[in-house]
Amino acid sequence: MEISKSDIVLSLAGHDKGNVFYVMDTDGVYVFLADGKQRTVEKPKRKKRFHVRKVLRPDSILAAKIRSGEQILNSELRRELAAIRQEINVSTKEGS
């Protein structure tokens, strides 16, 4: 599955394993991730593409802002990702 700018991904390896991030930018091998907390919009984390998995999610206003290059706040990232983490936890518990 192709990962592109403004996608939401789950980290599969490293110290941040299990965390959810927004993809702020991409290049050939790497994706640049931000969560608004440890990794801010101003200083995204560089991670290899095969160390993340795309989370399927309907498009949001924040994703559109990232794609268009509008300025976004770290608080917007934190709020959106908290809701996604909640959904992931609920769906995992229901599947048990």
XYZ file of N, CA and C in Angstrom:
288
model
N 0.851 -1.176 0.000
C 0.000 0.000 0.000
C 0.902 1.247 0.000
N 0.619 2.144 -0.902
C 1.432 3.348 -1.061
C 1.130 4.349 0.065
N 2.190 4.909 0.616
C 2.058 5.915 1.673
C 2.377 7.276 1.064
N 1.484 8.236 1.274
C 1.693 9.567 0.716
C 1.476 10.634 1.794
N 1.762 11.853 1.412
C 1.623 12.990 2.316
C 0.194 13.066 2.844
N 0.047 13.325 4.130
C -1.214 13.487 4.863
C -1.859 12.171 5.271
N -1.206 11.029 4.989
C -1.721 9.749 5.463
C -1.453 9.603 6.958
N -2.204 8.735 7.599
C -1.989 8.415 9.000
C -1.339 7.043 9.034
N -0.235 6.927 9.788
C 0.501 5.668 9.839
C 0.735 5.228 11.275
N 0.953 3.936 11.422
C 1.288 3.319 12.698
C 2.743 2.885 12.629
N 3.545 3.255 13.614
C 4.956 2.870 13.649
C 5.075 1.400 14.030
N 5.866 0.649 13.264
C 6.041 -0.782 13.501
C 7.366 -1.119 14.163
N 8.311 -0.165 14.220
C 9.631 -0.447 14.768
C 10.221 0.801 15.428
N 11.157 0.568 16.334
C 11.850 1.672 16.985
C 11.252 2.031 18.329
N 11.759 3.113 18.920
C 11.293 3.571 20.231
C 9.829 3.998 20.202
N 9.369 4.407 19.036
C 7.994 4.888 18.907
C 7.034 3.818 18.394
N 7.413 2.556 18.506
C 6.586 1.443 18.029
C 5.192 1.519 18.655
N 4.160 1.385 17.822
C 2.787 1.433 18.302
C 2.173 2.814 18.304
N 2.957 3.849 18.049
C 2.435 5.212 18.019
C 1.863 5.544 16.649
N 0.938 6.488 16.626
C 0.273 6.917 15.398
C 0.803 8.296 15.020
N 1.053 8.505 13.722
C 1.612 9.757 13.219
C 0.907 10.185 11.939
N 1.005 11.478 11.631
C 0.633 11.994 10.322
C 1.896 12.061 9.481
N 1.781 11.729 8.200
C 2.902 11.863 7.273
C 2.908 13.307 6.786
N 3.981 14.028 7.111
C 4.084 15.432 6.730
C 4.703 15.600 5.348
N 5.559 14.635 4.973
C 6.225 14.691 3.674
C 6.807 13.318 3.381
N 7.172 13.083 2.134
C 7.779 11.813 1.741
C 8.894 12.074 0.740
N 9.803 11.117 0.646
C 10.766 11.095 -0.453
C 10.882 9.629 -0.877
N 11.857 9.272 -1.635
C 11.950 7.917 -2.162
C 11.907 6.816 -1.118
N 12.707 6.930 -0.069
C 12.860 5.864 0.919
C 12.206 6.212 2.251
N 12.147 7.485 2.574
C 11.727 7.923 3.901
C 10.373 8.627 3.896
N 9.742 8.603 5.068
C 8.568 9.427 5.346
C 8.923 10.313 6.533
N 8.339 11.476 6.595
C 8.592 12.418 7.678
C 7.322 12.528 8.504
N 7.409 12.134 9.783
C 6.244 11.948 10.633
C 6.165 12.977 11.748
N 4.940 13.370 12.094
C 4.713 14.282 13.216
C 3.477 13.828 13.986
N 3.559 14.000 15.317
C 2.400 13.687 16.157
C 1.973 14.892 16.994
N 2.705 15.997 16.891
C 2.346 17.206 17.619
C 2.840 17.237 19.048
N 3.459 16.151 19.511
C 3.933 16.069 20.890
C 5.455 15.903 20.895
N 5.930 14.662 20.791
C 7.379 14.449 20.730
C 7.947 14.899 19.381
N 7.178 14.650 18.337
C 7.597 15.045 16.992
C 6.645 16.111 16.480
N 7.154 17.338 16.452
C 6.322 18.480 16.090
C 6.312 18.702 14.580
N 5.430 19.571 14.155
C 5.336 19.933 12.742
C 6.657 20.550 12.283
N 7.288 21.316 13.162
C 8.526 22.003 12.808
C 9.717 21.049 12.704
N 9.659 19.922 13.418
C 10.784 18.980 13.429
C 10.250 17.543 13.344
N 9.808 17.130 12.150
C 9.248 15.780 12.005
C 10.325 14.694 12.082
N 9.896 13.482 12.393
C 10.791 12.335 12.485
C 10.934 11.708 11.106
N 12.164 11.405 10.722
C 12.420 10.716 9.466
C 12.456 9.218 9.745
N 11.676 8.456 9.007
C 11.585 7.012 9.239
C 11.450 6.306 7.896
N 12.046 5.121 7.792
C 11.942 4.364 6.547
C 10.510 3.888 6.349
N 10.097 3.875 5.086
C 8.713 3.534 4.729
C 8.298 2.159 5.237
N 9.193 1.178 5.192
C 8.789 -0.173 5.574
C 8.699 -0.360 7.080
N 8.977 0.687 7.864
C 8.816 0.633 9.320
C 7.489 1.230 9.780
N 6.627 1.563 8.825
C 5.310 2.107 9.166
C 4.236 1.388 8.347
N 3.009 1.400 8.869
C 1.860 0.815 8.172
C 0.751 1.862 8.122
N 0.160 2.000 6.961
C -0.905 2.987 6.766
C -2.162 2.563 7.520
N -2.796 3.528 8.182
C -4.065 3.312 8.873
C -5.162 3.825 7.945
N -6.072 2.948 7.568
C -7.152 3.362 6.671
C -8.131 4.229 7.440
N -8.411 5.388 6.891
C -9.254 6.362 7.575
C -9.844 7.303 6.534
N -11.087 7.725 6.709
C -11.664 8.698 5.777
C -10.893 10.019 5.836
N -10.912 10.725 4.752
C -10.183 11.995 4.668
C -10.744 13.008 5.661
N -9.854 13.826 6.225
C -10.280 14.828 7.203
C -9.876 16.229 6.732
N -10.363 17.214 7.424
C -10.017 18.605 7.113
C -8.522 18.824 7.335
N -7.982 18.224 8.396
C -6.557 18.368 8.695
C -5.701 17.759 7.588
N -6.090 16.598 7.077
C -5.344 15.960 5.985
C -5.331 16.864 4.752
N -6.449 17.491 4.458
C -6.528 18.409 3.315
C -5.610 19.610 3.522
N -5.539 20.113 4.753
C -4.647 21.237 5.057
C -3.185 20.843 4.870
N -2.812 19.619 5.271
C -1.434 19.150 5.113
C -1.099 19.058 3.629
N -1.997 18.459 2.851
C -1.751 18.311 1.407
C -1.615 19.651 0.707
N -2.423 20.624 1.094
C -2.397 21.927 0.422
C -1.255 22.819 0.904
N -0.590 22.416 1.965
C 0.547 23.201 2.458
C 0.150 24.312 3.407
N -1.097 24.328 3.849
C -1.518 25.345 4.820
C -0.813 25.109 6.147
N -0.713 26.163 6.932
C -0.084 26.037 8.241
C -1.016 25.271 9.173
N -0.442 24.285 9.887
C -1.216 23.527 10.861
C -0.541 23.640 12.216
N -1.323 23.469 13.250
C -0.810 23.573 14.611
C -0.574 22.188 15.187
N 0.392 22.099 16.096
C 0.656 20.835 16.774
C -0.565 20.372 17.562
N -1.325 21.313 18.101
C -2.529 20.960 18.862
C -3.570 20.283 17.960
N -3.647 20.704 16.693
C -4.568 20.060 15.759
C -4.167 18.603 15.533
N -2.864 18.370 15.371
C -2.355 17.002 15.194
C -2.682 16.150 16.414
N -2.393 16.676 17.600
C -2.629 15.914 18.832
C -4.104 15.531 18.972
N -4.995 16.469 18.709
C -6.433 16.233 18.848
C -6.900 15.141 17.880
N -6.502 15.251 16.623
C -6.921 14.291 15.606
C -6.352 12.897 15.891
N -5.068 12.835 16.260
C -4.430 11.543 16.507
C -4.960 10.879 17.778
N -5.364 11.666 18.769
C -5.955 11.096 19.987
C -7.255 10.369 19.646
N -8.059 10.953 18.769
C -9.311 10.316 18.353
C -9.030 9.019 17.598
N -8.003 9.021 16.780
C -7.649 7.821 16.012
C -7.135 6.725 16.939
N -6.291 7.097 17.905
C -5.795 6.107 18.877
C -6.967 5.482 19.635
N -7.940 6.295 19.988
C -9.124 5.807 20.691
C -9.868 4.789 19.831
N -10.046 5.084 18.551
C -10.730 4.165 17.635
C -9.962 2.858 17.497
N -8.640 2.951 17.388
C -7.811 1.752 17.236
C -7.933 0.881 18.481
N -7.880 1.480 19.662
C -7.993 0.731 20.908
C -9.363 0.082 21.044
N -10.404 0.782 20.690
C -11.750 0.236 20.786
C -11.910 -0.945 19.833
N -11.442 -0.806 18.596
C -11.588 -1.883 17.616
C -10.740 -3.089 17.988
N -9.583 -2.880 18.622
C -8.743 -3.995 19.049
C -9.402 -4.751 20.180
N -10.027 -4.039 21.112
C -10.689 -4.697 22.251
C -11.923 -5.469 21.786
N -12.640 -4.933 20.806
C -13.829 -5.613 20.308
C -13.457 -6.902 19.590
N -12.300 -6.932 18.936
C -11.861 -8.096 18.201
C -11.354 -9.211 19.101
N -11.086 -8.932 20.373
C -10.535 -9.935 21.302
C -11.560 -10.955 21.684
